[in-house]
PDB file of C-alpha atoms in Angstrom:
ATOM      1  CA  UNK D   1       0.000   0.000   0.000  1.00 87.00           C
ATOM      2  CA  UNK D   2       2.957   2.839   0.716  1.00 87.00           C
ATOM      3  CA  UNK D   3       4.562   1.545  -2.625  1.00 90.00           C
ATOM      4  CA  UNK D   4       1.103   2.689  -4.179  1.00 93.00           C
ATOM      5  CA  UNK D   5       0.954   5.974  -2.035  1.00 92.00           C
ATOM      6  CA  UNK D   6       4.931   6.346  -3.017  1.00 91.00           C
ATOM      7  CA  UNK D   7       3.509   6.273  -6.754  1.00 93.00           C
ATOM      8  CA  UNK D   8       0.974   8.872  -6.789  1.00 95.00           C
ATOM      9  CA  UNK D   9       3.187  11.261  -4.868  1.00 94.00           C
ATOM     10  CA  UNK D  10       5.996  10.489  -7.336  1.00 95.00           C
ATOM     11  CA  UNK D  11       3.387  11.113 -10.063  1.00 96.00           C
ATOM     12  CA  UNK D  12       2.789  14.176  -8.125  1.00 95.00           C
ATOM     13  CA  UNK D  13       6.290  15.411  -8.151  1.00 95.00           C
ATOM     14  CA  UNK D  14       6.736  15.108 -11.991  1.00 96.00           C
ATOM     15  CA  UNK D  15       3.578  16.863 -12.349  1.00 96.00           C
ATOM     16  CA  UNK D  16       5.076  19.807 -10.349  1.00 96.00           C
ATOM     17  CA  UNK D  17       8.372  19.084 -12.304  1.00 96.00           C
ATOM     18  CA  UNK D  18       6.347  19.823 -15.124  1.00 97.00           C
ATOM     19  CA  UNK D  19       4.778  23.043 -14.043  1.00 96.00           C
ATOM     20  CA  UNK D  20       8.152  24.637 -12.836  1.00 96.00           C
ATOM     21  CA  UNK D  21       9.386  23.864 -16.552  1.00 96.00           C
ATOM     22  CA  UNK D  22       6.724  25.632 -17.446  1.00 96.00           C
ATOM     23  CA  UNK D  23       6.747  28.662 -15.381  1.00 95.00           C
ATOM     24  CA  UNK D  24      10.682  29.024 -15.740  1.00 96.00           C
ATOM     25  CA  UNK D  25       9.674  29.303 -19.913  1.00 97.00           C
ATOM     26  CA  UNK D  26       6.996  31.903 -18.585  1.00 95.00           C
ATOM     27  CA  UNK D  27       9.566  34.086 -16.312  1.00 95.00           C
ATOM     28  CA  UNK D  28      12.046  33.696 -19.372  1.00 96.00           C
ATOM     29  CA  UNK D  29       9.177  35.193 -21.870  1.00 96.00           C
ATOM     30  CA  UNK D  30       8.701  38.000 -19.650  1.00 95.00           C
ATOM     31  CA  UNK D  31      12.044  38.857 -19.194  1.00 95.00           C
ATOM     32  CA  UNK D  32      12.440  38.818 -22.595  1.00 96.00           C
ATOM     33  CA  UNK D  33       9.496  41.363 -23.656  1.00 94.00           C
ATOM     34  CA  UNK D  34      10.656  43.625 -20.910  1.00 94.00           C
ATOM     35  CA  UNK D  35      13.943  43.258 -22.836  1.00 94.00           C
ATOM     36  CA  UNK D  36      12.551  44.284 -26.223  1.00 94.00           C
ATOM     37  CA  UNK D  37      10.178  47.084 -24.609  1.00 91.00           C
ATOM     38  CA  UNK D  38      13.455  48.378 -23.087  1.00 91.00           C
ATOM     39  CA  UNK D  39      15.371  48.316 -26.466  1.00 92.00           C
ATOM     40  CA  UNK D  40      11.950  50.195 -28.066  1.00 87.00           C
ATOM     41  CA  UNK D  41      12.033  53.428 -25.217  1.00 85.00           C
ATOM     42  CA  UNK D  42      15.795  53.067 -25.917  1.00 84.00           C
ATOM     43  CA  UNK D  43      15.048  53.646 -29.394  1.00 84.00           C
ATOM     44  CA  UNK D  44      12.741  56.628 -29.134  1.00 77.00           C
ATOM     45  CA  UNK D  45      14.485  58.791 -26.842  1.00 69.00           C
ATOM     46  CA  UNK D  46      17.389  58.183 -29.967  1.00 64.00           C
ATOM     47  CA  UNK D  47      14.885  59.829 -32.154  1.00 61.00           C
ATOM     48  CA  UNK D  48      15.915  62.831 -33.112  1.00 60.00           C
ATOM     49  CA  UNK D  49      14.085  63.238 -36.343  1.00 64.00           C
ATOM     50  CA  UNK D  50      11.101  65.192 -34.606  1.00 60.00           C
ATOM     51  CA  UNK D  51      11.145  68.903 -35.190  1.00 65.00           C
ATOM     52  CA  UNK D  52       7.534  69.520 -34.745  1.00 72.00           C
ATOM     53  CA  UNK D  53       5.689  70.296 -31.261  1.00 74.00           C
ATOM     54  CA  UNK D  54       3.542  68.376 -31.423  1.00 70.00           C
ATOM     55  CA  UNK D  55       5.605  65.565 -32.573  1.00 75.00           C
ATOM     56  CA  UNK D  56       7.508  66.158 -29.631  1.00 72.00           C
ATOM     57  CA  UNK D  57       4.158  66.166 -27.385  1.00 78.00           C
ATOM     58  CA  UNK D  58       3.049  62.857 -29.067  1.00 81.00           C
ATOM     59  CA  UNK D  59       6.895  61.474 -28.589  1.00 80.00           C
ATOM     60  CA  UNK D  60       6.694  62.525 -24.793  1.00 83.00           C
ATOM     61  CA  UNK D  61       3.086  61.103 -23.707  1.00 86.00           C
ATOM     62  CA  UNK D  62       4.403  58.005 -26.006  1.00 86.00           C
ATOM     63  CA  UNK D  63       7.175  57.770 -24.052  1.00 87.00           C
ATOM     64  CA  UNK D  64       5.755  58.166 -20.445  1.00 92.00           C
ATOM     65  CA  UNK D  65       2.811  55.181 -21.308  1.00 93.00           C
ATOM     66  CA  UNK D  66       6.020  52.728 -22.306  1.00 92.00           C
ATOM     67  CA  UNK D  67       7.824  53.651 -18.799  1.00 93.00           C
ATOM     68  CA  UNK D  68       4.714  52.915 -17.731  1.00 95.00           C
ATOM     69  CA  UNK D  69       4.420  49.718 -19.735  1.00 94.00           C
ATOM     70  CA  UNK D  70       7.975  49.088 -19.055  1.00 94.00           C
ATOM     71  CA  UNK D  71       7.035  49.100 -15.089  1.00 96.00           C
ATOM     72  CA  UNK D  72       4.363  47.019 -15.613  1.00 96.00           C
ATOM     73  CA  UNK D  73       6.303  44.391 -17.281  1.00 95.00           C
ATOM     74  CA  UNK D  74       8.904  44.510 -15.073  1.00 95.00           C
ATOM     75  CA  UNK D  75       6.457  43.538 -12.560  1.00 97.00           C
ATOM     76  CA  UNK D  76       4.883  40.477 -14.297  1.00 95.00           C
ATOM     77  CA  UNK D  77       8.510  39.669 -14.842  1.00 95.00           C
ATOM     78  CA  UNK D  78       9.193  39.786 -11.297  1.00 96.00           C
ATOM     79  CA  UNK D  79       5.668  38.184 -10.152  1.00 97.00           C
ATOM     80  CA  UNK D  80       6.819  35.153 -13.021  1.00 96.00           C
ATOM     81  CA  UNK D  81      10.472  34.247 -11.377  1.00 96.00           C
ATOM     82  CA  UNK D  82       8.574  34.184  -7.835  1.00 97.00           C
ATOM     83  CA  UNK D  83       6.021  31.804  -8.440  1.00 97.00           C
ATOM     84  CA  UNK D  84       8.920  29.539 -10.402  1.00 96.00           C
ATOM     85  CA  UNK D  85      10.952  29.879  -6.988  1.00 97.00           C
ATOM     86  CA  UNK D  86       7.799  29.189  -5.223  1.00 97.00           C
ATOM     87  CA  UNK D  87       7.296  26.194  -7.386  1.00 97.00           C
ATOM     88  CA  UNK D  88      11.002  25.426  -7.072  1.00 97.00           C
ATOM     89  CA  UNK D  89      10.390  25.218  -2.770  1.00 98.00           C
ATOM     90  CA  UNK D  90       7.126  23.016  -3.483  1.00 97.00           C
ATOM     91  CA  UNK D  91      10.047  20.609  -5.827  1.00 97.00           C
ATOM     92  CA  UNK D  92      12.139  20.368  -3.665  1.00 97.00           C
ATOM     93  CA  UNK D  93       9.964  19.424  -0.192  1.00 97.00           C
ATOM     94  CA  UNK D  94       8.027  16.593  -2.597  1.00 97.00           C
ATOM     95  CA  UNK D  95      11.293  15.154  -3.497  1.00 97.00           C
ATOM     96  CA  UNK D  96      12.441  15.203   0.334  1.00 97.00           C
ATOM     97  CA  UNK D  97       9.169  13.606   1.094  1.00 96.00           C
ATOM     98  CA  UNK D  98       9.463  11.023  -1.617  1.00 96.00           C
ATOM     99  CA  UNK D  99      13.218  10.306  -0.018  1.00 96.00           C
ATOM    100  CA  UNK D 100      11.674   9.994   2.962  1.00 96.00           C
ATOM    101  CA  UNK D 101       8.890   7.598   1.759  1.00 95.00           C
ATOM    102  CA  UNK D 102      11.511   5.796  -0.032  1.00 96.00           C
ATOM    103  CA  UNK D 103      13.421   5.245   2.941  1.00 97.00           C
ATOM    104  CA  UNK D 104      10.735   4.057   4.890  1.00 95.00           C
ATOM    105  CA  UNK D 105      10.060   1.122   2.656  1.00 95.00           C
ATOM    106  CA  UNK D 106      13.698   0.353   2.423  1.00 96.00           C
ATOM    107  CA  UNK D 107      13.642  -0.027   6.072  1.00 96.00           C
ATOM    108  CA  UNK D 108      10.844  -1.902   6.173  1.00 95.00           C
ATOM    109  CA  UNK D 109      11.800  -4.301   4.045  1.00 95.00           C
ATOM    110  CA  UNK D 110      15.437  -5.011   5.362  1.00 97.00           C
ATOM    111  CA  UNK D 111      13.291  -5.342   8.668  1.00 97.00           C
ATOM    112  CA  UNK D 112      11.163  -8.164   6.757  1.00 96.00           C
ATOM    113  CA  UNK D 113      14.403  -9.836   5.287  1.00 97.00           C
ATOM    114  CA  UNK D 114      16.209  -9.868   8.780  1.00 97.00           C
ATOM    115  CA  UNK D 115      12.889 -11.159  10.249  1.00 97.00           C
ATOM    116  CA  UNK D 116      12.914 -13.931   7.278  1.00 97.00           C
ATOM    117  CA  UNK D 117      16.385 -14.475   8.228  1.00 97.00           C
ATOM    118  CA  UNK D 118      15.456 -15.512  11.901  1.00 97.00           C
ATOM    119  CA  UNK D 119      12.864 -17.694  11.410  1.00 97.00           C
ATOM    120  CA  UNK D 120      14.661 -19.462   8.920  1.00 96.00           C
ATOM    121  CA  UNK D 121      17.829 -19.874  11.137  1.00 96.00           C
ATOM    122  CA  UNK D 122      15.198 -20.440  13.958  1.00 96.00           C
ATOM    123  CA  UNK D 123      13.854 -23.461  11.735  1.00 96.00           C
ATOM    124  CA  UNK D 124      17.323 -24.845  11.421  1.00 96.00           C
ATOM    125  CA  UNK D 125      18.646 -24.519  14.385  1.00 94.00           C
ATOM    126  CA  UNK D 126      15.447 -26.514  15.632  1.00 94.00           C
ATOM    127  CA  UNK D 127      16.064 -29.446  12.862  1.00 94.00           C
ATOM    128  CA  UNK D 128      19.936 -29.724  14.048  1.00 92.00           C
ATOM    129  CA  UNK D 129      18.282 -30.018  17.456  1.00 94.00           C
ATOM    130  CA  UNK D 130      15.751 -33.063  16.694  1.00 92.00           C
ATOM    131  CA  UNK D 131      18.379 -34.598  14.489  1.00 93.00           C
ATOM    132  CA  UNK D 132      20.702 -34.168  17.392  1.00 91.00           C
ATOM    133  CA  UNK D 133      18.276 -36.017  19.799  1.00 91.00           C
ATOM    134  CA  UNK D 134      17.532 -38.727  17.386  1.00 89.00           C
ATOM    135  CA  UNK D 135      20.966 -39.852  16.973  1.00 90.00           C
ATOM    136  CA  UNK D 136      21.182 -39.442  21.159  1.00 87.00           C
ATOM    137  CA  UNK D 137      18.518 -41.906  21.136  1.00 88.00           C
ATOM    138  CA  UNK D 138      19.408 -44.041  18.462  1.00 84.00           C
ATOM    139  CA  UNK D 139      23.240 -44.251  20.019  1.00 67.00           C
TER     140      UNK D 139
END
């Protein structure tokens, strides 16, 4: 029965394998368009084609929504790598628990094969006896 139980928690642990994959692809993606929103405010504060007011009006309220933007993304990016960590902690305590589990049944079974041991030594050691008395008796 804890070989079964051992199962569906290792089951359990690839399944959270599986999700950190996923969210460390997710944190990388993020990171990655805050990258490329970074390189585009880089390249219109470069921009010095704009002569016009109200070029330079659109350029500025343009440029203060992709700070904004930029913020904003930074903070998914950020919100991304901490639930990967989190899902990194929740890893690594299944695996210790699946050690531990693991362990257990290892110990219970060297406890079975030491107690197979016994009575097997305890059923020899009781045949050497009655052979012993038999040839007493017959001697």
């Amino acid at each position: 029965m804890l070989k079964k139980y051992l199962q569906t928690q290792q089951d359990n642990f690839d399944a959270m394998r599986s999700r950190h994959s996923r969210l460390q692809q997710l944190a990388g993606q993020e990171q990655q368009r805050g990258n490329l929103l970074a390189q585009h405010i880089g390249s219109l504060e470069n921009n010095q084609q704009m002569l016009c007011s109200l070029s330079l009006q659109n350029l500025s309220g343009l440029k203060h929504i992709m700070h904004d933007l930029a913020a904003e993304q930074q903070q998914r990016s950020a919100l991304a790598e901490q639930e990967a960590a989190t899902q990194q902690q929740a890893c690594n305590k299944q695996a210790a628990y699946n050690l531990a589990i693991e362990q257990l049944l290892q110990q219970r079974q060297q406890r079975q094969q030491l107690q197979q041991q016994r009575r097997e030594q305890k059923q020899q050691d009781e045949l050497a006896m009655q052979m012993y008395q038999r040839q007493r008796m017959s001697g």
